[in-house]
Short mmCIF file of C-alpha atoms in Angstrom, two decimals:
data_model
loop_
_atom_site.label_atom_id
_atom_site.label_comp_id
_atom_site.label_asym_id
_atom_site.label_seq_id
_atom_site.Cartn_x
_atom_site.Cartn_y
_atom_site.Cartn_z
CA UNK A 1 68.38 76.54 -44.15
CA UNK A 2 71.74 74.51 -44.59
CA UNK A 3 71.86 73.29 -47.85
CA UNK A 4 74.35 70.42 -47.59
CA UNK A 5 73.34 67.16 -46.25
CA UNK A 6 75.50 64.28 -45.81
CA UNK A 7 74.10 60.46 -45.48
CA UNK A 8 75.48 57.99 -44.03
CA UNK A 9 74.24 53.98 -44.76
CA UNK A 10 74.45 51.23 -42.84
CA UNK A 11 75.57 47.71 -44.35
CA UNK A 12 77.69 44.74 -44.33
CA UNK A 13 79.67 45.93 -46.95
CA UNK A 14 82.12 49.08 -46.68
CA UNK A 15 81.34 50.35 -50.77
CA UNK A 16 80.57 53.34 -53.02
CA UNK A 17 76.94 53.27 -53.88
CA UNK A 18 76.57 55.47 -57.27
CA UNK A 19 73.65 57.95 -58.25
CA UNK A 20 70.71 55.99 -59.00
CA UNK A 21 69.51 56.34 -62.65
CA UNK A 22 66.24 55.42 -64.39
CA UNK A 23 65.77 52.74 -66.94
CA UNK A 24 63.65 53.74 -69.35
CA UNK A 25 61.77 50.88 -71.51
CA UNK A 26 59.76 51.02 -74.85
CA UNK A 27 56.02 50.48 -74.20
CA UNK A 28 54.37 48.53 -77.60
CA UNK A 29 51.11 50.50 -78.85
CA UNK A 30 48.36 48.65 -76.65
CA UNK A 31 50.74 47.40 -74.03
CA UNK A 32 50.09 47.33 -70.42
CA UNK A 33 51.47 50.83 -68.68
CA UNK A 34 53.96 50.15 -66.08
CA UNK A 35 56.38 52.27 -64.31
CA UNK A 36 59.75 51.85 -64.97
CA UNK A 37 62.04 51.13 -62.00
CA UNK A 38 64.95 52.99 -60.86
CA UNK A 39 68.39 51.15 -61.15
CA UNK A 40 71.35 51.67 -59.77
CA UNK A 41 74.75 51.71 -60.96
CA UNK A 42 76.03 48.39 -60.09
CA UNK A 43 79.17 48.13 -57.47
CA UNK A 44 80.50 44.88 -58.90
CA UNK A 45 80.04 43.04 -61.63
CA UNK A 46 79.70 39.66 -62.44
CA UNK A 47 81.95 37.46 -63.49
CA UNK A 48 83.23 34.03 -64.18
CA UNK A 49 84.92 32.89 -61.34
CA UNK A 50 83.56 35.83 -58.94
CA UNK A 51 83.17 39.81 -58.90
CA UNK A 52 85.19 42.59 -59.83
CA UNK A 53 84.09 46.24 -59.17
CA UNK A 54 81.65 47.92 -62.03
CA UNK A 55 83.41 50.49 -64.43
CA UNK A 56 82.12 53.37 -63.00
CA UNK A 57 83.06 52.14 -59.25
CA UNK A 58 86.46 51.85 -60.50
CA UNK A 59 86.15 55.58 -61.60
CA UNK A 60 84.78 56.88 -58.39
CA UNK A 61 87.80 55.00 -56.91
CA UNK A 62 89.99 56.13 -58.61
CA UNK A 63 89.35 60.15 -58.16
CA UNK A 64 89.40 59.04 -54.42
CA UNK A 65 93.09 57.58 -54.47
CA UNK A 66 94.03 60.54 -56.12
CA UNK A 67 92.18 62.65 -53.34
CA UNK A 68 93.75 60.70 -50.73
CA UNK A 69 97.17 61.58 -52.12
CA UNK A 70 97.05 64.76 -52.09
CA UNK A 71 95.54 65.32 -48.43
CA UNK A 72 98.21 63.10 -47.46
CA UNK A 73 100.86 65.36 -49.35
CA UNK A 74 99.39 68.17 -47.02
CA UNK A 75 100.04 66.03 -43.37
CA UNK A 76 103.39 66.98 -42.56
CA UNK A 77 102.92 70.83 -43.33
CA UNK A 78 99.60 70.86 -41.35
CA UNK A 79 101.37 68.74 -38.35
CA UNK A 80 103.94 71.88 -37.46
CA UNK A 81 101.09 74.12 -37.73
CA UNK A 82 100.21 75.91 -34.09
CA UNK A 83 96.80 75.26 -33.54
CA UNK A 84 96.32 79.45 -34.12
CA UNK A 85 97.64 78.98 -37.45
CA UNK A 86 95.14 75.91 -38.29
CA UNK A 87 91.78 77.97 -37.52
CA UNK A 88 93.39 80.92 -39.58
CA UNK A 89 93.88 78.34 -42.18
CA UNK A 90 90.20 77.50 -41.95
CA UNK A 91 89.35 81.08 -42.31
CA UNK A 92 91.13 81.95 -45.69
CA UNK A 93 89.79 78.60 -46.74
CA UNK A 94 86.04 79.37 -45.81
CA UNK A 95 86.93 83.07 -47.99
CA UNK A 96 87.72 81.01 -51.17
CA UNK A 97 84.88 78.33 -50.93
CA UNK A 98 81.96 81.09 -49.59
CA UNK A 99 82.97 82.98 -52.88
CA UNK A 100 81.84 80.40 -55.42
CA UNK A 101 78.63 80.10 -57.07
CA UNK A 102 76.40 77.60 -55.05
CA UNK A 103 76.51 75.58 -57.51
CA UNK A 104 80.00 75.11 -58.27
CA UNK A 105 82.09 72.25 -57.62
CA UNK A 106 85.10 72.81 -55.03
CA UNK A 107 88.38 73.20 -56.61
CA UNK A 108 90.59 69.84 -56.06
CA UNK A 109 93.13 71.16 -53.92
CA UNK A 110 90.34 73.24 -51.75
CA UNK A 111 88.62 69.67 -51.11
CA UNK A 112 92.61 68.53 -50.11
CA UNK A 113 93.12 71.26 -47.36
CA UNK A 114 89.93 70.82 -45.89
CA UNK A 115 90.17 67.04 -45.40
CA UNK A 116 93.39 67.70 -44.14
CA UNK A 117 92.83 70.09 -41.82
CA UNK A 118 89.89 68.36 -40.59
CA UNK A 119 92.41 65.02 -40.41
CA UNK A 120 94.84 66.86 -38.51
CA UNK A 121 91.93 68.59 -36.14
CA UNK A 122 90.83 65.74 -35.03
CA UNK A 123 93.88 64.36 -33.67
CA UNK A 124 94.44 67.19 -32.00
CA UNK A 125 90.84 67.55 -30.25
CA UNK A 126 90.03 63.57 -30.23
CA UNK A 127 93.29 61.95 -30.60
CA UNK A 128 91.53 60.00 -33.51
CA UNK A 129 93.40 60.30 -36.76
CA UNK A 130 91.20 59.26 -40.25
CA UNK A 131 92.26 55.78 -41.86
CA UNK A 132 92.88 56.30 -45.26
CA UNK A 133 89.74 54.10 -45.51
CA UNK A 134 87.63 56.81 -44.12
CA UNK A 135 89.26 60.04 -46.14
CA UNK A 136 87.67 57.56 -49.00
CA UNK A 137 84.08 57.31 -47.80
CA UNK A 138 84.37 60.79 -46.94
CA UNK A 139 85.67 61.99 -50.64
CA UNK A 140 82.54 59.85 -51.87
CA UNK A 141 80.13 61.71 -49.67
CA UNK A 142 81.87 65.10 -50.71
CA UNK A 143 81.18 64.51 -54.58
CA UNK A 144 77.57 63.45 -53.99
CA UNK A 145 77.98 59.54 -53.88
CA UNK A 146 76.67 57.56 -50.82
CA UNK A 147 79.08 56.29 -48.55
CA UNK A 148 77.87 52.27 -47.01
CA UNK A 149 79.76 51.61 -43.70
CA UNK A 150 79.32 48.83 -41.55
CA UNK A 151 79.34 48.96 -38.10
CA UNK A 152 82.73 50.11 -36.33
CA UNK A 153 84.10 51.06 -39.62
CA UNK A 154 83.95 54.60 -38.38
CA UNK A 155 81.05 56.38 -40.03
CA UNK A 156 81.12 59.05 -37.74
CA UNK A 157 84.78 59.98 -38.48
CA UNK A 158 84.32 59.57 -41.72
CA UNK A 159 81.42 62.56 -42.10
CA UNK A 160 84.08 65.32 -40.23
CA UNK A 161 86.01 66.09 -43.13
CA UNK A 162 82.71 66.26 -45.44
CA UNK A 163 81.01 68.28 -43.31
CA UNK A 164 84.02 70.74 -42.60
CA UNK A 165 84.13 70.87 -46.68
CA UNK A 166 80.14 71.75 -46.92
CA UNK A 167 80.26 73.82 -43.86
CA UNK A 168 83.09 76.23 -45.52
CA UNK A 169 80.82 76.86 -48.80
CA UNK A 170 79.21 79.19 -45.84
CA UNK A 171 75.93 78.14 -47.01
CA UNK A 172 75.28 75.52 -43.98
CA UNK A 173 75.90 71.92 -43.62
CA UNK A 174 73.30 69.24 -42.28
CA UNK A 175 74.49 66.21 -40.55
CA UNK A 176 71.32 63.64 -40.02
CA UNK A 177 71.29 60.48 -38.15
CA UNK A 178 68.80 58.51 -37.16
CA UNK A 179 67.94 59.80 -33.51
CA UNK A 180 68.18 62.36 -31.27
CA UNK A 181 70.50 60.18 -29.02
CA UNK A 182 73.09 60.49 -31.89
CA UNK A 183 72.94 63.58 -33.14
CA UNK A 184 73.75 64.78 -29.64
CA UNK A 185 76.04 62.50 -29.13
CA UNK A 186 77.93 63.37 -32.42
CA UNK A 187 77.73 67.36 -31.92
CA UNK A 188 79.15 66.89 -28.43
CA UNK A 189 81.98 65.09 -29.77
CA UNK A 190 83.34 65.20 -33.22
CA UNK A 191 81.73 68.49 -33.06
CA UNK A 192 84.49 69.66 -31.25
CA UNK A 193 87.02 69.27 -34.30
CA UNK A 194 84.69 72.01 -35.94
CA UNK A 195 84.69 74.06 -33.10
CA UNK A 196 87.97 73.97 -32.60
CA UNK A 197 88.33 75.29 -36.14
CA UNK A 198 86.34 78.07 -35.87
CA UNK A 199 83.05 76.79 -36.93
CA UNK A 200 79.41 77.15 -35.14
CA UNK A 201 78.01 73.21 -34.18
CA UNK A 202 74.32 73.30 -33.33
CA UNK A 203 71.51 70.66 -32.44
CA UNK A 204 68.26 70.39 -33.47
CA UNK A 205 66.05 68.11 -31.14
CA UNK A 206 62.73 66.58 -31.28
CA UNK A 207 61.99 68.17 -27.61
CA UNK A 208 62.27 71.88 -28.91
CA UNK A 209 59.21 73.78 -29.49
CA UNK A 210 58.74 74.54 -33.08
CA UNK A 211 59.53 77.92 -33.57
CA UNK A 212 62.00 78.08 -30.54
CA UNK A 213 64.65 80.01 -30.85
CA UNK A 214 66.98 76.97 -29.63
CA UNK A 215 65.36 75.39 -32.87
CA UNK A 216 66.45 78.45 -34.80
CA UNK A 217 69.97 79.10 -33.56
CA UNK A 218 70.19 75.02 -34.39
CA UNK A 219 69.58 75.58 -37.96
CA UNK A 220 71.42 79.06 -38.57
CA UNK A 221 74.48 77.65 -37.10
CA UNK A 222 77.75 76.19 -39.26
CA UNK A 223 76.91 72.98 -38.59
CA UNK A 224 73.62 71.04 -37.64
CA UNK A 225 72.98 67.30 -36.03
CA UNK A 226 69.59 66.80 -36.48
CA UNK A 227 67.21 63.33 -36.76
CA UNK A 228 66.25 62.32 -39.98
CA UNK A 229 62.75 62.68 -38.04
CA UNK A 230 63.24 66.46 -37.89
CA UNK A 231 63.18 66.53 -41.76
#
């Protein structure tokens, strides 16, 4: 079973959502038991006058810029690349990332060549190249933040680079949406950037017979678009 799963949010606001955490209260001897709720991390703060982004927004933000940077720094040297040369890149990448523990974090300039390469993929394949907007929301998806995109902000091109990054570990990456309709429609087409790069794309439908071994050859591949009703 792939073991990386990527979620995408919808909303009005293009943001990094942080890791919820729990708020733990006293309870007085005698008191009423009630469950404490879980908060999370703020995006902005409050302030006199307006908002300004939370501390540890700022942070996440931050580590993205710098991530941006560098898969920029990596553009130009990708670009002359023959297209031969960009799968074998993919290759010796997938060697170094399959290697670590499962529970290891990706080494900075590992996560840097794989956005890039899955940048510079998809301009080849789709003629879409990632706004530096959406190497952002897919660093914060990368590092286990959520990414909120609103509609026509380009969640979908945004998740490429993510997935190519989970996909590499060689443990399996999950992509989920919200129908069938999608994840068809998303393994048809930016599933071609992963294909193109050497990677197995399969689907996972709510028409296969349990047990299939279409369902089965879904799951084992690289890459999976499945429902979030199939989970």
């Amino acid at each position: 079973m792939p073991l990386h799963v990527l979620a995408i949010l919808f909303s009005a606001v293009g943001a990094f959502r942080l890791p919820l955490r729990s708020s733990a209260r006293r309870i007085a001897p005698g008191a009423a038991r009630r469950v404490a709720p879980l908060g999370a991390a703020a995006i902005f703060e409050q302030k006199k006058g307006g908002a300004a982004l939370s501390g540890p927004a700022k942070k996440t933000l931050k580590a993205a810029e710098k991530h941006l940077a560098a898969v920029a720094a990596l553009e130009a040297g990708l670009e002359a690349r023959t297209d031969e040369e960009l799968r074998a890149e993919a290759s010796s990448l997938k060697s170094e990332l399959s290697a670590l523990a499962p529970d290891a974090e990706e080494p900075a300039d590992a996560r840097a060549r794989a956005f890039a390469l899955a940048r510079e993929a998809a301009w080849r394949v789709l003629r879409l190249r990632a706004y530096d907007v959406q190497i952002l929301g897919g660093y914060a998806m990368a590092t286990g933040e959520l990414a909120e995109m609103a509609t026509g902000e380009g969640k979908t091109l945004a998740a490429v680079a993510p997935t190519l990054l989970g996909a590499l570990r060689g443990r399996g990456a999950l992509v989920v949406t919200t129908n069938d309709y999608l994840a068809r429609r998303d393994a048809d087409s930016v599933g071609l950037v992963l294909r193109f790069l050497g990677l197995s794309v399969g689907l996972v439908e709510g028409t296969m017979d349990p047990g299939s071994d279409e369902r089965r050859d879904g799951y084992a591949a690289d890459v999976t678009y499945v429902s979030n009703a199939e989970l």
